Amino acid sequence: AIWDAINAIRKEHDHAYPRWPPHITLLYPCIPEANFEQCAAALWKDLRGVKPFTVRLSSFGFFDNNYIWLDPQDEDGELTKVFDALVSTLPMCKTKKEFRPHMTVGQFLKPDLQSMIQKFSNSWQPETFQ
């Protein structure tokens, strides 16, 4: 049900909707495709000890590049721990930007950002998942 609600927004507003399913972005793409298998093996080794944790999607935000996103929150900082493990394994992926996990729901014209966030917030029912 949660993915249906997210995809209802994405289908109309996210140009990446046909390409991939809803997901939480922790790192930006930084690995050449030729290195996927090697990096996947290293990530598997370094992340296999991560226990399931609960994430809550209850509010929206936006980036200056006109993207609106859902703000994933967790109780114990587990997303930050996963991020730290990712950049420890893949240091070339660390950027100077502040760590901001997010789930993109669409791209909008700058003048519409606040009104669209308000529209989504008015109808959004907070959701949790593991």
Short mmCIF file of N, CA and C in Angstrom, two decimals, residues 13-101:
data_model
loop_
_atom_site.label_atom_id
_atom_site.label_comp_id
_atom_site.label_asym_id
_atom_site.label_seq_id
_atom_site.Cartn_x
_atom_site.Cartn_y
_atom_site.Cartn_z
N HIS A 13 4.62 12.83 -11.64
CA HIS A 13 5.58 13.92 -11.47
C HIS A 13 7.06 13.54 -11.56
N ASP A 14 7.41 12.26 -11.58
CA ASP A 14 8.82 11.87 -11.55
C ASP A 14 9.24 11.28 -12.89
N HIS A 15 10.16 11.96 -13.57
CA HIS A 15 10.61 11.46 -14.87
C HIS A 15 11.30 10.11 -14.76
N ALA A 16 11.76 9.72 -13.57
CA ALA A 16 12.43 8.43 -13.39
C ALA A 16 11.45 7.31 -13.06
N TYR A 17 10.17 7.60 -12.96
CA TYR A 17 9.18 6.58 -12.59
C TYR A 17 9.28 5.31 -13.45
N PRO A 18 9.38 5.42 -14.78
CA PRO A 18 9.46 4.18 -15.57
C PRO A 18 10.76 3.41 -15.38
N ARG A 19 11.79 4.11 -14.91
CA ARG A 19 13.12 3.49 -14.86
C ARG A 19 13.35 2.64 -13.62
N TRP A 20 12.92 3.11 -12.44
CA TRP A 20 13.15 2.35 -11.22
C TRP A 20 12.06 2.59 -10.20
N PRO A 21 11.93 1.67 -9.25
CA PRO A 21 10.87 1.75 -8.24
C PRO A 21 11.23 2.76 -7.15
N PRO A 22 10.29 3.04 -6.25
CA PRO A 22 10.62 3.93 -5.12
C PRO A 22 11.83 3.37 -4.37
N HIS A 23 12.69 4.28 -3.95
CA HIS A 23 13.89 3.88 -3.22
C HIS A 23 14.41 5.07 -2.41
N ILE A 24 15.14 4.78 -1.37
CA ILE A 24 15.77 5.83 -0.58
C ILE A 24 17.18 6.02 -1.11
N THR A 25 17.49 7.22 -1.53
CA THR A 25 18.82 7.54 -2.02
C THR A 25 19.72 7.84 -0.83
N LEU A 26 20.79 7.08 -0.73
CA LEU A 26 21.79 7.31 0.31
C LEU A 26 23.07 7.88 -0.29
N LEU A 27 23.43 7.40 -1.48
CA LEU A 27 24.60 7.88 -2.22
C LEU A 27 24.17 8.17 -3.64
N TYR A 28 24.90 9.06 -4.28
CA TYR A 28 24.65 9.31 -5.69
C TYR A 28 25.49 8.34 -6.51
N PRO A 29 25.04 8.01 -7.71
CA PRO A 29 25.79 7.07 -8.55
C PRO A 29 27.24 7.53 -8.70
N CYS A 30 28.14 6.60 -8.44
CA CYS A 30 29.55 6.99 -8.47
C CYS A 30 30.46 5.85 -8.93
N ILE A 31 29.86 4.73 -9.28
CA ILE A 31 30.66 3.55 -9.62
C ILE A 31 30.45 3.23 -11.10
N PRO A 32 31.52 3.09 -11.84
CA PRO A 32 31.37 2.65 -13.24
C PRO A 32 30.77 1.24 -13.28
N GLU A 33 29.95 1.00 -14.26
CA GLU A 33 29.26 -0.29 -14.38
C GLU A 33 30.24 -1.46 -14.38
N ALA A 34 31.40 -1.27 -14.92
CA ALA A 34 32.40 -2.34 -14.97
C ALA A 34 32.84 -2.78 -13.57
N ASN A 35 32.63 -1.96 -12.57
CA ASN A 35 33.05 -2.26 -11.20
C ASN A 35 31.90 -2.72 -10.30
N PHE A 36 30.70 -2.88 -10.83
CA PHE A 36 29.54 -3.22 -10.01
C PHE A 36 29.75 -4.50 -9.20
N GLU A 37 30.20 -5.57 -9.85
CA GLU A 37 30.34 -6.85 -9.15
C GLU A 37 31.33 -6.76 -8.00
N GLN A 38 32.46 -6.15 -8.25
CA GLN A 38 33.48 -6.00 -7.21
C GLN A 38 32.94 -5.16 -6.05
N CYS A 39 32.27 -4.06 -6.35
CA CYS A 39 31.72 -3.19 -5.30
C CYS A 39 30.58 -3.88 -4.56
N ALA A 40 29.75 -4.61 -5.28
CA ALA A 40 28.64 -5.33 -4.63
C ALA A 40 29.18 -6.34 -3.63
N ALA A 41 30.23 -7.04 -4.00
CA ALA A 41 30.82 -8.02 -3.07
C ALA A 41 31.36 -7.32 -1.82
N ALA A 42 32.02 -6.19 -1.99
CA ALA A 42 32.56 -5.45 -0.85
C ALA A 42 31.44 -4.91 0.02
N LEU A 43 30.39 -4.39 -0.61
CA LEU A 43 29.24 -3.87 0.16
C LEU A 43 28.54 -4.98 0.91
N TRP A 44 28.37 -6.13 0.27
CA TRP A 44 27.74 -7.26 0.94
C TRP A 44 28.50 -7.62 2.22
N LYS A 45 29.80 -7.68 2.11
CA LYS A 45 30.66 -8.01 3.25
C LYS A 45 30.49 -6.98 4.37
N ASP A 46 30.51 -5.70 4.01
CA ASP A 46 30.49 -4.64 5.01
C ASP A 46 29.09 -4.34 5.57
N LEU A 47 28.05 -4.73 4.85
CA LEU A 47 26.70 -4.40 5.30
C LEU A 47 25.89 -5.61 5.79
N ARG A 48 26.45 -6.79 5.71
CA ARG A 48 25.67 -7.97 6.06
C ARG A 48 25.24 -8.00 7.53
N GLY A 49 25.91 -7.25 8.38
CA GLY A 49 25.54 -7.23 9.79
C GLY A 49 24.45 -6.23 10.13
N VAL A 50 23.98 -5.46 9.15
CA VAL A 50 22.92 -4.48 9.42
C VAL A 50 21.61 -5.23 9.68
N LYS A 51 21.03 -4.95 10.82
CA LYS A 51 19.76 -5.57 11.20
C LYS A 51 18.61 -4.76 10.62
N PRO A 52 17.47 -5.40 10.37
CA PRO A 52 16.29 -4.64 9.89
C PRO A 52 15.95 -3.53 10.87
N PHE A 53 15.49 -2.41 10.33
CA PHE A 53 15.08 -1.29 11.16
C PHE A 53 13.87 -0.62 10.51
N THR A 54 13.18 0.17 11.30
CA THR A 54 11.95 0.80 10.85
C THR A 54 12.23 2.21 10.33
N VAL A 55 11.63 2.52 9.20
CA VAL A 55 11.73 3.85 8.59
C VAL A 55 10.32 4.43 8.51
N ARG A 56 10.21 5.70 8.81
CA ARG A 56 8.93 6.40 8.75
C ARG A 56 9.01 7.49 7.69
N LEU A 57 8.00 7.53 6.82
CA LEU A 57 7.87 8.57 5.81
C LEU A 57 6.67 9.43 6.19
N SER A 58 6.94 10.61 6.74
CA SER A 58 5.81 11.42 7.20
C SER A 58 5.83 12.85 6.68
N SER A 59 6.94 13.30 6.10
CA SER A 59 6.97 14.69 5.64
C SER A 59 7.74 14.81 4.33
N PHE A 60 7.48 15.92 3.66
CA PHE A 60 8.10 16.21 2.37
C PHE A 60 9.09 17.35 2.51
N GLY A 61 10.06 17.38 1.63
CA GLY A 61 11.03 18.47 1.55
C GLY A 61 11.38 18.68 0.09
N PHE A 62 12.30 19.62 -0.15
CA PHE A 62 12.73 19.84 -1.53
C PHE A 62 14.19 20.28 -1.57
N PHE A 63 14.79 20.03 -2.72
CA PHE A 63 16.13 20.50 -3.00
C PHE A 63 16.03 21.70 -3.93
N ASP A 64 17.07 22.49 -3.97
CA ASP A 64 17.09 23.67 -4.83
C ASP A 64 17.01 23.33 -6.32
N ASN A 65 17.23 22.08 -6.65
CA ASN A 65 17.16 21.69 -8.06
C ASN A 65 15.73 21.30 -8.47
N ASN A 66 14.75 21.68 -7.64
CA ASN A 66 13.33 21.51 -7.92
C ASN A 66 12.80 20.10 -7.70
N TYR A 67 13.53 19.29 -6.97
CA TYR A 67 13.07 17.95 -6.64
C TYR A 67 12.33 18.00 -5.30
N ILE A 68 11.16 17.36 -5.25
CA ILE A 68 10.44 17.17 -3.99
C ILE A 68 10.64 15.72 -3.58
N TRP A 69 10.83 15.51 -2.27
CA TRP A 69 11.12 14.17 -1.77
C TRP A 69 10.43 13.94 -0.44
N LEU A 70 10.25 12.66 -0.15
CA LEU A 70 9.82 12.23 1.18
C LEU A 70 11.06 12.11 2.05
N ASP A 71 10.89 12.48 3.32
CA ASP A 71 12.00 12.51 4.26
C ASP A 71 11.99 11.25 5.14
N PRO A 72 12.84 10.26 4.84
CA PRO A 72 12.86 9.04 5.65
C PRO A 72 13.49 9.29 7.03
N GLN A 73 12.78 8.90 8.06
CA GLN A 73 13.26 9.06 9.43
C GLN A 73 13.34 7.69 10.09
N ASP A 74 14.38 7.51 10.92
CA ASP A 74 14.48 6.28 11.69
C ASP A 74 14.82 6.64 13.12
N GLU A 75 14.47 5.77 14.04
CA GLU A 75 14.60 6.06 15.47
C GLU A 75 16.04 6.10 15.97
N ASP A 76 16.87 5.21 15.50
CA ASP A 76 18.20 5.02 16.10
C ASP A 76 19.36 5.42 15.20
N GLY A 77 19.10 6.23 14.19
CA GLY A 77 20.19 6.66 13.32
C GLY A 77 20.72 5.57 12.42
N GLU A 78 19.90 4.56 12.15
CA GLU A 78 20.37 3.44 11.33
C GLU A 78 20.70 3.85 9.90
N LEU A 79 19.93 4.78 9.33
CA LEU A 79 20.26 5.24 7.97
C LEU A 79 21.64 5.87 7.93
N THR A 80 21.99 6.62 8.96
CA THR A 80 23.32 7.23 9.04
C THR A 80 24.39 6.16 9.16
N LYS A 81 24.11 5.11 9.94
CA LYS A 81 25.07 4.01 10.07
C LYS A 81 25.28 3.31 8.73
N VAL A 82 24.20 3.10 7.98
CA VAL A 82 24.33 2.48 6.67
C VAL A 82 25.13 3.39 5.74
N PHE A 83 24.82 4.68 5.76
CA PHE A 83 25.57 5.64 4.95
C PHE A 83 27.05 5.61 5.29
N ASP A 84 27.37 5.62 6.58
CA ASP A 84 28.77 5.59 7.00
C ASP A 84 29.47 4.33 6.49
N ALA A 85 28.78 3.20 6.55
CA ALA A 85 29.36 1.95 6.04
C ALA A 85 29.55 2.02 4.53
N LEU A 86 28.60 2.62 3.82
CA LEU A 86 28.72 2.75 2.37
C LEU A 86 29.93 3.58 1.99
N VAL A 87 30.10 4.74 2.62
CA VAL A 87 31.23 5.59 2.23
C VAL A 87 32.56 5.05 2.76
N SER A 88 32.50 4.21 3.78
CA SER A 88 33.72 3.55 4.23
C SER A 88 34.19 2.56 3.17
N THR A 89 33.23 1.85 2.58
CA THR A 89 33.53 0.87 1.54
C THR A 89 33.80 1.53 0.20
N LEU A 90 33.07 2.61 -0.08
CA LEU A 90 33.17 3.30 -1.37
C LEU A 90 33.51 4.78 -1.14
N PRO A 91 34.71 5.07 -0.65
CA PRO A 91 35.04 6.47 -0.31
C PRO A 91 34.94 7.43 -1.49
N MET A 92 35.07 6.91 -2.70
CA MET A 92 34.97 7.78 -3.87
C MET A 92 33.56 8.33 -4.07
N CYS A 93 32.59 7.79 -3.35
CA CYS A 93 31.20 8.24 -3.48
C CYS A 93 30.83 9.34 -2.50
N LYS A 94 31.70 9.62 -1.56
CA LYS A 94 31.40 10.67 -0.58
C LYS A 94 31.47 12.03 -1.27
N THR A 95 30.46 12.84 -1.01
CA THR A 95 30.44 14.19 -1.57
C THR A 95 30.58 15.20 -0.43
N LYS A 96 30.73 16.44 -0.78
CA LYS A 96 30.83 17.50 0.22
C LYS A 96 29.45 17.91 0.74
N LYS A 97 28.41 17.41 0.08
CA LYS A 97 27.05 17.75 0.50
C LYS A 97 26.73 17.06 1.82
N GLU A 98 25.86 17.69 2.58
CA GLU A 98 25.39 17.10 3.83
C GLU A 98 24.61 15.83 3.52
N PHE A 99 24.77 14.81 4.36
CA PHE A 99 24.04 13.56 4.18
C PHE A 99 22.55 13.86 4.30
N ARG A 100 21.80 13.55 3.25
CA ARG A 100 20.36 13.79 3.23
C ARG A 100 19.68 12.61 2.53
N PRO A 101 19.36 11.55 3.31
CA PRO A 101 18.61 10.47 2.68
C PRO A 101 17.27 11.02 2.22
#
